[in-house]
Amino acid sequence: VGERFVEATAVRRRAAAADVWDGEITPGWDIGGNANGGYLMTMAARAMAAAAGRPDPVTVTAHFLAPGTVGPIEAHAVVVRAGKRFSTVSARLMRDGQPIVALLGRFGELAGGDGPERVDGDPPDLPPVEECHRFDVDDPIAPGFRSRLDIRLHPDDAGFHRGQPSGRPLVRGWFRLLDDEPIDTMALLLAVDALPPTVFNAMLPIAWTPTVELTAHVRARPAPGWLRCSFANRFVTGGFLEEDGEVWDAAGRLVAQSRQLALVPRS
Amino acid sequence: VGERFVEATAVRRRAAAADVWDGEITPGWDIGGNANGGYLMTMAARAMAAAAGRPDPVTVTAHFLAPGTVGPIEAHAVVVRAGKRFSTVSARLMRDGQPIVALLGRFGELAGGDGPERVDGDPPDLPPVEECHRFDVDDPIAPGFRSRLDIRLHPDDAGFHRGQPSGRPLVRGWFRLLDDEPIDTMALLLAVDALPPTVFNAMLPIAWTPTVELTAHVRARPAPGWLRCSFANRFVTGGFLEEDGEVWDAAGRLVAQSRQLALVPRS
């Protein structure tokens, strides 16, 4: 505990010419022994950005293939096409010679557009941070992971942990890194996968929802301060569910959208 | 005209052991000279499904890199990991030796889950097919593409083509292939990218919205008959916009969801 996110997700290029980066899944970023998806995605995205020579993830898709256990990883990243403004990069995260995450993403430099703007939506309406539910000490399946982040859930969405789900598949909360570590566009890839699953509030017989695929769109570099996050699900059907996320910065701007497809384990 | 979709998107494996499939972008599937994104995605997905040995796309992400002009293409598809129920496949569509689409997807067999179901939403409320706007002859930029499909727009969403946008970035309509060609899970990848852009109704100074990335989730094999489709946009910001789609089958089931990230050309 105390390890900064930027260090816990650092990767080093093996050689100047190689398409391989080395990193390490460090302890405490797991949910029940498997490293959090957003954590793994960030680690891979750092290698992808380095391969692209472009700093910001614009859209990144990750397919989760196998558990990420503590220990060394390799990130293989290859530029598929370098364009004028963006580069498209394909990547794999390998653990013990096996792929654990496959990714495809577009990288560029997010500097704020000068084009038309139209926003149909607002940041989630959250009570002040100190009136929200501190989601760390009481999470039995991920005490380490929760203590690495500062997440404050909307009180209306936090009852599931005492066996009182709200009945609405909605989870809203404040998010920041510990010790006010700055949140850049890479850390947004963690923010879109850090809150508890919405289905915990849905009053369905679903105890876990393994993520098949997560796509994050990053719209802007976040302003310093707390992020406001909102995740919702509408369709549990065919053995799958989606989870749509929005992340807003302290300046009230939408900085990321996400959608994941997760499995509904057969009962 | 008259060419069936299944033939227009067919691919043939080059050799039993090779990871390469040959196909051809045939005339008339283009918007202003560039093959439609859903059409290209379907062609690549056929190679990916063949590589996986699994029939249905479950989630497919496509990054659009360069225009797809009429002529021969190669699809390169490699299985990243074959699991018990799904295989993850990475692919590229090549034209003249250059990648034009990069893809990552999960393939399996969609057979209807026996798990819990919860649906918060309904198919779009559309007038009967014959009262909707037949969107083909009056589309000046894609007359060929439109005449290959049978799309009937909700009258409330169809005014943009006469210079009367609704003001709401929403496009709803019926969709089917010509001559009642059956719609399988592959054709759903076309359905999620076949209607005109929602931004045409948004009364913004945006004439075109090149797709950066499109992710489609397929939940089920559609029942025979017309599909009901709905596309909406909420955030035009930072030089990007998203477009979220839902496709419902004739039995009233959600069969696909989609989200794309598109560029807002600087004005």
Short mmCIF file of C-alpha atoms in Angstrom, two decimals:
data_model
loop_
_atom_site.label_atom_id
_atom_site.label_comp_id
_atom_site.label_asym_id
_atom_site.label_seq_id
_atom_site.Cartn_x
_atom_site.Cartn_y
_atom_site.Cartn_z
CA VAL A 1 0.00 0.00 0.00
CA GLY A 2 1.26 3.43 -0.85
CA GLU A 3 2.55 2.37 -4.26
CA ARG A 4 1.57 4.96 -6.81
CA PHE A 5 -0.59 3.92 -9.74
CA VAL A 6 1.87 5.35 -12.25
CA GLU A 7 4.59 3.09 -10.86
CA ALA A 8 2.37 0.05 -10.43
CA THR A 9 1.52 0.18 -14.15
CA ALA A 10 4.93 1.20 -15.51
CA VAL A 11 6.44 -0.71 -18.43
CA ARG A 12 9.98 -0.63 -19.82
CA ARG A 13 10.87 -1.25 -23.45
CA ARG A 14 13.05 -4.32 -23.74
CA ALA A 15 15.22 -2.83 -26.48
CA ALA A 16 14.90 0.22 -28.66
CA ALA A 17 13.93 -1.83 -31.71
CA ALA A 18 11.72 -4.41 -29.98
CA ASP A 19 7.95 -4.48 -29.86
CA VAL A 20 8.09 -5.84 -26.31
CA TRP A 21 7.72 -4.01 -22.99
CA ASP A 22 8.29 -5.54 -19.56
CA GLY A 23 6.13 -4.82 -16.55
CA GLU A 24 4.98 -6.41 -13.37
CA ILE A 25 1.59 -7.08 -11.87
CA THR A 26 2.21 -5.94 -8.30
CA PRO A 27 0.24 -7.17 -5.28
CA GLY A 28 -3.00 -5.57 -4.17
CA TRP A 29 -4.48 -4.55 -7.52
CA ASP A 30 -6.58 -7.71 -7.69
CA ILE A 31 -10.17 -8.74 -7.18
CA GLY A 32 -10.03 -12.17 -5.58
CA GLY A 33 -6.56 -12.92 -6.95
CA ASN A 34 -7.04 -11.58 -10.50
CA ALA A 35 -5.67 -8.17 -11.37
CA ASN A 36 -8.39 -5.59 -12.07
CA GLY A 37 -9.19 -5.18 -15.76
CA GLY A 38 -8.65 -1.43 -15.82
CA TYR A 39 -5.27 -1.89 -14.15
CA LEU A 40 -4.17 -4.39 -16.83
CA MET A 41 -5.59 -2.19 -19.58
CA THR A 42 -3.57 0.78 -18.35
CA MET A 43 -0.37 -1.26 -18.29
CA ALA A 44 -0.94 -2.40 -21.88
CA ALA A 45 -1.98 1.09 -22.97
CA ARG A 46 1.31 2.50 -21.73
CA ALA A 47 3.16 0.14 -24.06
CA MET A 48 0.74 0.98 -26.89
CA ALA A 49 1.22 4.72 -26.42
CA ALA A 50 4.99 4.24 -26.40
CA ALA A 51 4.79 2.18 -29.60
CA ALA A 52 2.62 4.89 -31.19
CA GLY A 53 4.76 7.74 -29.93
CA ARG A 54 1.47 9.42 -28.98
CA PRO A 55 0.48 10.08 -25.39
CA ASP A 56 -3.28 9.70 -25.10
CA PRO A 57 -5.59 6.71 -25.54
CA VAL A 58 -8.52 7.89 -27.68
CA THR A 59 -10.35 4.57 -27.86
CA VAL A 60 -9.07 1.29 -26.45
CA THR A 61 -10.73 -2.11 -26.57
CA ALA A 62 -9.52 -4.90 -24.28
CA HIS A 63 -10.56 -8.55 -24.38
CA PHE A 64 -9.87 -10.36 -21.12
CA LEU A 65 -8.65 -13.89 -21.75
CA ALA A 66 -7.13 -15.28 -18.57
CA PRO A 67 -6.46 -14.16 -15.00
CA GLY A 68 -3.63 -11.74 -14.34
CA THR A 69 -1.78 -13.04 -11.30
CA VAL A 70 1.03 -11.21 -9.53
CA GLY A 71 4.34 -11.37 -11.35
CA PRO A 72 6.16 -10.27 -14.50
CA ILE A 73 4.24 -9.54 -17.70
CA GLU A 74 5.23 -8.77 -21.27
CA ALA A 75 3.32 -6.28 -23.39
CA HIS A 76 3.63 -6.82 -27.13
CA ALA A 77 2.52 -3.74 -29.07
CA VAL A 78 2.58 -3.17 -32.83
CA VAL A 79 1.50 -0.09 -34.77
CA VAL A 80 -1.00 -1.19 -37.42
CA ARG A 81 -1.14 2.20 -39.05
CA ALA A 82 0.27 5.60 -38.20
CA GLY A 83 -1.94 8.40 -39.48
CA LYS A 84 -1.63 12.14 -39.41
CA ARG A 85 -3.41 12.62 -36.09
CA PHE A 86 -3.74 9.10 -34.68
CA SER A 87 -1.96 5.76 -34.62
CA THR A 88 -3.77 2.43 -34.39
CA VAL A 89 -2.01 -0.12 -32.21
CA SER A 90 -2.62 -3.83 -31.64
CA ALA A 91 -1.32 -5.36 -28.40
CA ARG A 92 -1.25 -8.39 -26.15
CA LEU A 93 -0.39 -8.71 -22.50
CA MET A 94 1.42 -11.99 -21.84
CA ARG A 95 1.87 -13.78 -18.50
CA ASP A 96 4.00 -16.94 -18.40
CA GLY A 97 3.94 -17.07 -22.21
CA GLN A 98 0.13 -16.99 -22.42
CA PRO A 99 -1.98 -14.04 -23.61
CA ILE A 100 -4.10 -12.68 -20.76
CA VAL A 101 -5.41 -9.52 -22.47
CA ALA A 102 -5.74 -8.70 -26.20
CA LEU A 103 -6.15 -5.05 -27.16
CA LEU A 104 -6.75 -2.75 -30.08
CA GLY A 105 -6.63 1.00 -29.71
CA ARG A 106 -6.19 4.41 -31.26
CA PHE A 107 -3.73 6.86 -29.75
CA GLY A 108 -3.24 10.56 -30.32
CA GLU A 109 -2.91 13.84 -28.55
CA LEU A 110 -6.07 15.12 -26.89
CA ALA A 111 -5.93 18.86 -26.84
CA GLY A 112 -9.55 19.95 -26.91
CA GLY A 113 -11.44 20.35 -30.15
CA ASP A 114 -12.43 23.64 -31.62
CA GLY A 115 -15.44 22.13 -33.38
CA PRO A 116 -19.11 22.20 -32.43
CA GLU A 117 -20.13 20.95 -28.98
CA ARG A 118 -23.42 19.49 -27.86
CA VAL A 119 -23.83 17.73 -24.52
CA ASP A 120 -27.06 15.98 -23.63
CA GLY A 121 -26.38 14.93 -20.07
CA ASP A 122 -24.87 16.01 -16.79
CA PRO A 123 -22.40 14.62 -14.30
CA PRO A 124 -24.12 12.32 -11.80
CA ASP A 125 -25.70 14.19 -8.94
CA LEU A 126 -23.62 13.09 -5.97
CA PRO A 127 -23.76 14.25 -2.35
CA PRO A 128 -20.53 15.84 -1.09
CA VAL A 129 -17.59 13.44 -0.86
CA GLU A 130 -17.73 13.26 2.95
CA GLU A 131 -21.41 12.22 2.87
CA CYS A 132 -20.74 9.37 0.45
CA HIS A 133 -19.92 5.79 1.34
CA ARG A 134 -16.20 5.08 1.56
CA PHE A 135 -15.92 1.85 -0.37
CA ASP A 136 -12.78 0.21 0.89
CA VAL A 137 -12.65 -1.45 4.28
CA ASP A 138 -15.96 -3.28 3.90
CA ASP A 139 -15.35 -4.98 0.55
CA PRO A 140 -14.61 -8.59 1.47
CA ILE A 141 -13.52 -9.77 -1.98
CA ALA A 142 -11.12 -6.97 -2.87
CA PRO A 143 -9.82 -5.33 0.30
CA GLY A 144 -6.39 -4.71 -1.24
CA PHE A 145 -7.70 -3.18 -4.45
CA ARG A 146 -10.19 -0.96 -2.67
CA SER A 147 -7.56 0.38 -0.32
CA ARG A 148 -5.41 1.41 -3.30
CA LEU A 149 -8.10 3.80 -4.51
CA ASP A 150 -10.34 6.37 -2.96
CA ILE A 151 -13.87 5.61 -4.05
CA ARG A 152 -16.94 7.17 -2.42
CA LEU A 153 -20.23 5.67 -3.51
CA HIS A 154 -23.53 7.48 -3.65
CA PRO A 155 -25.33 6.35 -0.46
CA ASP A 156 -28.36 5.31 -2.55
CA ASP A 157 -26.18 2.88 -4.53
CA ALA A 158 -24.06 1.49 -1.68
CA GLY A 159 -26.58 -0.68 0.17
CA PHE A 160 -25.66 -3.90 -1.65
CA HIS A 161 -22.64 -4.41 0.59
CA ARG A 162 -24.98 -4.78 3.58
CA GLY A 163 -27.35 -7.04 1.63
CA GLN A 164 -29.64 -4.16 0.68
CA PRO A 165 -29.36 -3.68 -3.09
CA SER A 166 -31.20 -0.66 -4.43
CA GLY A 167 -33.02 -2.66 -7.10
CA ARG A 168 -31.62 -0.36 -9.78
CA PRO A 169 -28.53 -1.53 -11.72
CA LEU A 170 -26.81 1.78 -11.17
CA VAL A 171 -23.59 2.65 -9.33
CA ARG A 172 -22.42 6.24 -8.96
CA GLY A 173 -19.49 7.59 -7.06
CA TRP A 174 -16.48 9.82 -6.63
CA PHE A 175 -13.09 8.50 -7.71
CA ARG A 176 -9.54 9.59 -7.09
CA LEU A 177 -6.13 8.02 -6.70
CA LEU A 178 -4.50 7.95 -3.27
CA ASP A 179 -2.54 10.94 -2.04
CA ASP A 180 -4.10 13.00 -4.83
CA GLU A 181 -1.88 11.35 -7.43
CA PRO A 182 -2.73 13.17 -10.67
CA ILE A 183 -5.23 11.45 -12.95
CA ASP A 184 -4.15 11.50 -16.56
CA THR A 185 -5.81 9.91 -19.58
CA MET A 186 -4.17 6.57 -18.73
CA ALA A 187 -5.68 6.54 -15.26
CA LEU A 188 -9.12 7.04 -16.84
CA LEU A 189 -8.75 3.46 -18.11
CA LEU A 190 -8.67 2.42 -14.45
CA ALA A 191 -11.55 4.70 -13.51
CA VAL A 192 -13.90 3.05 -16.02
CA ASP A 193 -13.42 -0.35 -14.36
CA ALA A 194 -12.92 0.42 -10.68
CA LEU A 195 -16.40 0.67 -9.16
CA PRO A 196 -18.37 -2.40 -8.08
CA PRO A 197 -20.57 -4.02 -10.75
CA THR A 198 -23.98 -2.44 -11.25
CA VAL A 199 -25.57 -5.85 -11.16
CA PHE A 200 -24.87 -5.99 -7.42
CA ASN A 201 -27.77 -3.56 -7.13
CA ALA A 202 -30.05 -5.40 -9.56
CA MET A 203 -31.48 -8.04 -7.23
CA LEU A 204 -30.68 -10.85 -9.64
CA PRO A 205 -29.02 -14.14 -8.69
CA ILE A 206 -25.67 -13.05 -10.11
CA ALA A 207 -22.63 -13.08 -7.85
CA TRP A 208 -19.91 -12.26 -10.38
CA THR A 209 -19.73 -10.94 -13.93
CA PRO A 210 -16.49 -11.74 -15.73
CA THR A 211 -15.71 -9.07 -18.31
CA VAL A 212 -15.45 -10.32 -21.88
CA GLU A 213 -14.57 -6.98 -23.47
CA LEU A 214 -14.26 -3.38 -22.39
CA THR A 215 -14.04 -0.38 -24.70
CA ALA A 216 -13.15 3.04 -23.33
CA HIS A 217 -13.40 6.31 -25.24
CA VAL A 218 -11.35 9.17 -23.82
CA ARG A 219 -12.62 12.61 -24.80
CA ALA A 220 -10.32 14.93 -22.90
CA ARG A 221 -7.55 15.21 -20.34
CA PRO A 222 -9.21 15.52 -16.94
CA ALA A 223 -8.91 18.63 -14.80
CA PRO A 224 -7.27 18.01 -11.41
CA GLY A 225 -9.55 16.79 -8.64
CA TRP A 226 -12.20 14.18 -7.96
CA LEU A 227 -13.85 12.41 -10.88
CA ARG A 228 -17.58 11.75 -10.86
CA CYS A 229 -18.46 8.33 -12.30
CA SER A 230 -21.72 6.70 -13.23
CA PHE A 231 -22.29 3.13 -14.41
CA ALA A 232 -25.56 1.60 -15.53
CA ASN A 233 -26.89 -1.58 -17.06
CA ARG A 234 -30.04 -1.97 -19.13
CA PHE A 235 -29.95 -5.41 -20.71
CA VAL A 236 -29.26 -8.71 -18.97
CA THR A 237 -30.12 -11.12 -21.76
CA GLY A 238 -28.80 -14.06 -23.76
CA GLY A 239 -26.25 -14.85 -21.07
CA PHE A 240 -24.61 -11.41 -21.29
CA LEU A 241 -24.92 -7.96 -19.83
CA GLU A 242 -23.48 -4.59 -20.80
CA GLU A 243 -22.32 -1.88 -18.47
CA ASP A 244 -22.15 1.70 -19.72
CA GLY A 245 -19.98 4.19 -17.91
CA GLU A 246 -19.47 7.93 -17.91
CA VAL A 247 -16.62 9.77 -16.21
CA TRP A 248 -16.79 13.51 -15.60
CA ASP A 249 -13.98 15.70 -14.32
CA ALA A 250 -13.96 18.37 -11.62
CA ALA A 251 -14.61 21.02 -14.27
CA GLY A 252 -17.89 19.29 -15.18
CA ARG A 253 -16.68 17.94 -18.51
CA LEU A 254 -17.29 14.43 -19.84
CA VAL A 255 -13.78 12.96 -20.06
CA ALA A 256 -14.53 9.30 -20.79
CA GLN A 257 -17.26 6.90 -21.83
CA SER A 258 -17.06 3.15 -21.50
CA ARG A 259 -19.01 0.05 -22.35
CA GLN A 260 -18.22 -3.45 -21.31
CA LEU A 261 -19.74 -6.79 -22.19
CA ALA A 262 -19.74 -9.26 -19.32
CA LEU A 263 -20.85 -12.84 -18.93
CA VAL A 264 -23.82 -13.75 -16.81
CA PRO A 265 -22.72 -17.06 -15.35
CA ARG A 266 -25.38 -19.72 -15.87
CA SER A 267 -27.23 -20.33 -12.68
CA VAL B 1 -28.07 -4.57 -57.81
CA GLY B 2 -29.65 -7.85 -56.89
CA GLU B 3 -26.41 -9.25 -55.50
CA ARG B 4 -27.10 -10.93 -52.20
CA PHE B 5 -25.33 -9.65 -49.09
CA VAL B 6 -24.03 -13.11 -48.23
CA GLU B 7 -22.28 -13.29 -51.61
CA ALA B 8 -21.08 -9.68 -51.58
CA THR B 9 -19.27 -10.34 -48.28
CA ALA B 10 -18.02 -13.87 -48.99
CA VAL B 11 -14.37 -14.75 -48.35
CA ARG B 12 -12.39 -17.84 -49.38
CA ARG B 13 -9.49 -19.25 -47.41
CA ARG B 14 -6.33 -19.08 -49.50
CA ALA B 15 -5.01 -22.45 -48.29
CA ALA B 16 -6.04 -24.75 -45.50
CA ALA B 17 -3.10 -23.76 -43.33
CA ALA B 18 -3.01 -20.06 -44.14
CA ASP B 19 -4.33 -17.23 -42.01
CA VAL B 20 -5.40 -15.37 -45.17
CA TRP B 21 -8.82 -15.15 -46.80
CA ASP B 22 -9.57 -13.53 -50.16
CA GLY B 23 -12.62 -11.45 -50.85
CA GLU B 24 -13.75 -8.61 -53.05
CA ILE B 25 -15.31 -5.26 -52.36
CA THR B 26 -18.04 -5.24 -54.98
CA PRO B 27 -19.61 -2.09 -56.44
CA GLY B 28 -22.55 -0.36 -54.83
CA TRP B 29 -21.83 -0.97 -51.13
CA ASP B 30 -20.15 2.41 -50.78
CA ILE B 31 -20.94 5.82 -49.34
CA GLY B 32 -19.33 8.31 -51.71
CA GLY B 33 -16.80 5.80 -53.01
CA ASN B 34 -15.80 4.20 -49.69
CA ALA B 35 -17.30 0.85 -48.78
CA ASN B 36 -19.69 1.04 -45.83
CA GLY B 37 -18.08 0.20 -42.48
CA GLY B 38 -20.59 -2.50 -41.56
CA TYR B 39 -20.08 -4.15 -44.94
CA LEU B 40 -16.29 -4.28 -44.41
CA MET B 41 -16.75 -5.46 -40.82
CA THR B 42 -18.94 -8.35 -41.99
CA MET B 43 -16.39 -9.43 -44.58
CA ALA B 44 -13.62 -9.46 -41.97
CA ALA B 45 -15.87 -11.17 -39.41
CA ARG B 46 -16.51 -14.03 -41.83
CA ALA B 47 -12.77 -14.69 -41.97
CA MET B 48 -12.53 -14.33 -38.18
CA ALA B 49 -15.37 -16.81 -37.60
CA ALA B 50 -13.73 -19.25 -40.01
CA ALA B 51 -10.41 -18.88 -38.19
CA ALA B 52 -12.17 -19.46 -34.87
CA GLY B 53 -14.27 -22.34 -36.15
CA ARG B 54 -17.18 -20.66 -34.35
CA PRO B 55 -20.15 -19.17 -36.20
CA ASP B 56 -21.32 -16.11 -34.30
CA PRO B 57 -19.69 -12.77 -33.57
CA VAL B 58 -20.28 -12.03 -29.87
CA THR B 59 -18.39 -8.75 -29.72
CA VAL B 60 -16.40 -7.25 -32.57
CA THR B 61 -14.42 -4.02 -32.60
CA ALA B 62 -13.35 -2.47 -35.90
CA HIS B 63 -10.97 0.46 -36.39
CA PHE B 64 -11.36 2.12 -39.77
CA LEU B 65 -8.00 3.16 -41.17
CA ALA B 66 -8.36 3.91 -44.87
CA PRO B 67 -11.07 3.90 -47.55
CA GLY B 68 -12.26 0.58 -48.94
CA THR B 69 -12.46 0.98 -52.67
CA VAL B 70 -13.88 -1.59 -55.07
CA GLY B 71 -11.54 -4.49 -55.75
CA PRO B 72 -9.86 -7.49 -54.15
CA ILE B 73 -9.14 -7.58 -50.42
CA GLU B 74 -7.25 -9.90 -48.12
CA ALA B 75 -8.45 -10.70 -44.62
CA HIS B 76 -5.73 -11.79 -42.22
CA ALA B 77 -7.19 -13.48 -39.15
CA VAL B 78 -5.36 -15.08 -36.23
CA VAL B 79 -6.81 -16.78 -33.16
CA VAL B 80 -5.29 -15.13 -30.08
CA ARG B 81 -6.86 -17.61 -27.69
CA ALA B 82 -9.36 -20.44 -28.07
CA GLY B 83 -11.36 -20.95 -24.89
CA LYS B 84 -14.05 -23.42 -23.95
CA ARG B 85 -16.98 -21.32 -25.18
CA PHE B 86 -15.35 -18.50 -27.15
CA SER B 87 -12.35 -17.75 -29.32
CA THR B 88 -10.68 -14.35 -29.50
CA VAL B 89 -9.53 -13.38 -32.97
CA SER B 90 -7.39 -10.50 -34.23
CA ALA B 91 -7.74 -9.49 -37.88
CA ARG B 92 -6.85 -6.97 -40.54
CA LEU B 93 -8.49 -6.23 -43.85
CA MET B 94 -5.87 -5.37 -46.49
CA ARG B 95 -6.39 -3.52 -49.78
CA ASP B 96 -3.42 -3.12 -52.13
CA GLY B 97 -1.08 -4.23 -49.34
CA GLN B 98 -2.34 -1.56 -46.90
CA PRO B 99 -4.49 -2.20 -43.82
CA ILE B 100 -7.90 -0.57 -44.21
CA VAL B 101 -9.64 -2.08 -41.16
CA ALA B 102 -8.14 -3.55 -37.96
CA LEU B 103 -10.36 -5.75 -35.83
CA LEU B 104 -10.51 -7.65 -32.58
CA GLY B 105 -13.43 -9.91 -31.70
CA ARG B 106 -14.82 -12.79 -29.72
CA PHE B 107 -16.65 -15.57 -31.51
CA GLY B 108 -18.84 -18.37 -30.19
CA GLU B 109 -22.18 -20.01 -30.64
CA LEU B 110 -25.16 -17.95 -29.59
CA ALA B 111 -27.87 -20.30 -28.50
CA GLY B 112 -29.85 -18.34 -25.95
CA GLY B 113 -28.84 -18.30 -22.31
CA ASP B 114 -30.72 -20.03 -19.57
CA GLY B 115 -29.63 -17.48 -16.98
CA PRO B 116 -31.50 -14.55 -15.49
CA GLU B 117 -33.01 -11.94 -17.82
CA ARG B 118 -33.73 -8.28 -17.16
CA VAL B 119 -34.58 -5.86 -19.95
CA ASP B 120 -34.95 -2.16 -19.25
CA GLY B 121 -36.06 -0.86 -22.63
CA ASP B 122 -38.28 -1.58 -25.59
CA PRO B 123 -37.89 -1.73 -29.35
CA PRO B 124 -38.30 1.72 -30.91
CA ASP B 125 -41.90 2.65 -31.46
CA LEU B 126 -42.15 2.77 -35.26
CA PRO B 127 -45.18 3.34 -37.47
CA PRO B 128 -45.99 0.42 -39.80
CA VAL B 129 -43.37 -0.19 -42.48
CA GLU B 130 -45.54 1.24 -45.26
CA GLU B 131 -46.00 4.52 -43.35
CA CYS B 132 -42.26 4.99 -42.90
CA HIS B 133 -39.90 6.84 -45.19
CA ARG B 134 -38.24 4.63 -47.80
CA PHE B 135 -34.65 5.76 -47.57
CA ASP B 136 -33.11 4.90 -50.89
CA VAL B 137 -33.87 6.91 -53.98
CA ASP B 138 -33.45 10.29 -52.30
CA ASP B 139 -30.02 9.81 -50.76
CA PRO B 140 -27.69 11.77 -53.02
CA ILE B 141 -24.42 10.56 -51.52
CA ALA B 142 -25.10 6.84 -51.40
CA PRO B 143 -27.72 5.90 -53.97
CA GLY B 144 -26.08 2.55 -54.67
CA PHE B 145 -25.72 1.53 -51.04
CA ARG B 146 -29.26 2.57 -50.18
CA SER B 147 -30.73 0.58 -53.05
CA ARG B 148 -28.98 -2.56 -51.79
CA LEU B 149 -30.91 -2.44 -48.52
CA ASP B 150 -34.49 -1.86 -47.53
CA ILE B 151 -34.48 0.83 -44.86
CA ARG B 152 -37.65 2.64 -43.74
CA LEU B 153 -37.04 5.59 -41.48
CA HIS B 154 -39.40 6.85 -38.82
CA PRO B 155 -41.08 9.87 -40.47
CA ASP B 156 -40.14 12.03 -37.45
CA ASP B 157 -36.44 11.28 -38.08
CA ALA B 158 -36.39 11.50 -41.88
CA GLY B 159 -36.78 15.24 -42.46
CA PHE B 160 -33.04 15.94 -42.68
CA HIS B 161 -32.96 14.78 -46.31
CA ARG B 162 -35.26 17.66 -47.23
CA GLY B 163 -33.29 20.11 -45.11
CA GLN B 164 -35.60 19.74 -42.13
CA PRO B 165 -33.61 18.05 -39.37
CA SER B 166 -35.65 17.10 -36.31
CA GLY B 167 -33.25 18.79 -33.90
CA ARG B 168 -32.85 15.53 -31.99
CA PRO B 169 -29.78 13.36 -32.78
CA LEU B 170 -31.94 10.27 -33.15
CA VAL B 171 -32.52 8.00 -36.14
CA ARG B 172 -34.96 5.09 -35.96
CA GLY B 173 -36.06 2.75 -38.67
CA TRP B 174 -36.93 -0.66 -40.05
CA PHE B 175 -34.15 -2.67 -41.70
CA ARG B 176 -34.09 -5.72 -43.91
CA LEU B 177 -32.01 -7.13 -46.73
CA LEU B 178 -33.43 -7.17 -50.25
CA ASP B 179 -35.66 -10.03 -51.34
CA ASP B 180 -36.03 -11.03 -47.71
CA GLU B 181 -32.54 -12.46 -47.64
CA PRO B 182 -32.24 -13.98 -44.16
CA ILE B 183 -30.47 -11.88 -41.55
CA ASP B 184 -28.00 -13.85 -39.49
CA THR B 185 -25.63 -12.64 -36.80
CA MET B 186 -23.13 -11.54 -39.49
CA ALA B 187 -25.70 -9.30 -41.16
CA LEU B 188 -26.30 -7.62 -37.79
CA LEU B 189 -22.82 -6.12 -38.23
CA LEU B 190 -24.21 -4.38 -41.31
CA ALA B 191 -27.42 -3.35 -39.55
CA VAL B 192 -25.53 -1.45 -36.84
CA ASP B 193 -23.88 0.78 -39.45
CA ALA B 194 -26.46 1.16 -42.21
CA LEU B 195 -28.72 4.02 -41.17
CA PRO B 196 -27.81 7.67 -41.80
CA PRO B 197 -25.80 9.39 -39.04
CA THR B 198 -27.83 10.73 -36.13
CA VAL B 199 -25.94 13.99 -36.35
CA PHE B 200 -27.82 14.76 -39.58
CA ASN B 201 -30.77 15.50 -37.28
CA ALA B 202 -28.78 17.49 -34.72
CA MET B 203 -28.72 20.90 -36.43
CA LEU B 204 -24.97 21.24 -36.04
CA PRO B 205 -22.56 22.34 -38.79
CA ILE B 206 -21.37 18.77 -39.38
CA ALA B 207 -21.65 17.30 -42.85
CA TRP B 208 -19.81 14.04 -42.33
CA THR B 209 -18.60 11.96 -39.40
CA PRO B 210 -15.83 9.50 -40.26
CA THR B 211 -15.98 6.49 -37.97
CA VAL B 212 -12.86 5.90 -35.89
CA GLU B 213 -14.03 2.73 -34.17
CA LEU B 214 -17.19 0.66 -33.99
CA THR B 215 -17.93 -2.05 -31.46
CA ALA B 216 -20.93 -4.34 -31.91
CA HIS B 217 -22.25 -6.75 -29.30
CA VAL B 218 -24.47 -9.51 -30.64
CA ARG B 219 -26.82 -11.00 -28.04
CA ALA B 220 -28.86 -13.47 -30.06
CA ARG B 221 -29.62 -14.82 -33.50
CA PRO B 222 -32.44 -12.71 -34.92
CA ALA B 223 -35.87 -14.13 -35.68
CA PRO B 224 -36.88 -13.87 -39.37
CA GLY B 225 -38.42 -10.58 -40.45
CA TRP B 226 -37.81 -6.85 -40.21
CA LEU B 227 -35.39 -5.50 -37.65
CA ARG B 228 -36.18 -2.39 -35.65
CA CYS B 229 -33.15 -0.14 -35.18
CA SER B 230 -32.52 2.92 -33.07
CA PHE B 231 -29.43 5.12 -33.01
CA ALA B 232 -28.78 8.07 -30.73
CA ASN B 233 -26.01 10.48 -29.85
CA ARG B 234 -25.59 12.34 -26.56
CA PHE B 235 -22.12 13.83 -26.57
CA VAL B 236 -20.51 15.91 -29.31
CA THR B 237 -17.40 17.09 -27.52
CA GLY B 238 -13.61 17.27 -27.77
CA GLY B 239 -13.76 16.77 -31.52
CA PHE B 240 -15.56 13.42 -31.23
CA LEU B 241 -19.05 12.02 -31.02
CA GLU B 242 -20.44 8.64 -30.06
CA GLU B 243 -23.39 6.87 -31.61
CA ASP B 244 -25.18 4.19 -29.64
CA GLY B 245 -27.32 1.67 -31.48
CA GLU B 246 -29.87 -0.96 -30.56
CA VAL B 247 -31.24 -3.59 -32.93
CA TRP B 248 -34.38 -5.54 -32.07
CA ASP B 249 -35.76 -8.51 -33.99
CA ALA B 250 -39.30 -9.28 -35.12
CA ALA B 251 -39.89 -11.26 -31.94
CA GLY B 252 -39.21 -8.12 -29.89
CA ARG B 253 -35.83 -9.23 -28.56
CA LEU B 254 -32.70 -7.10 -28.35
CA VAL B 255 -30.30 -8.83 -30.75
CA ALA B 256 -27.46 -6.31 -30.94
CA GLN B 257 -26.03 -3.20 -29.33
CA SER B 258 -23.43 -0.97 -30.89
CA ARG B 259 -21.35 2.04 -30.08
CA GLN B 260 -19.15 3.93 -32.46
CA LEU B 261 -16.72 6.78 -31.98
CA ALA B 262 -16.64 9.22 -34.88
CA LEU B 263 -14.64 12.31 -35.66
CA VAL B 264 -16.26 15.71 -35.77
CA PRO B 265 -14.33 17.41 -38.55
CA ARG B 266 -13.02 20.77 -37.44
CA SER B 267 -15.10 23.53 -38.88
#
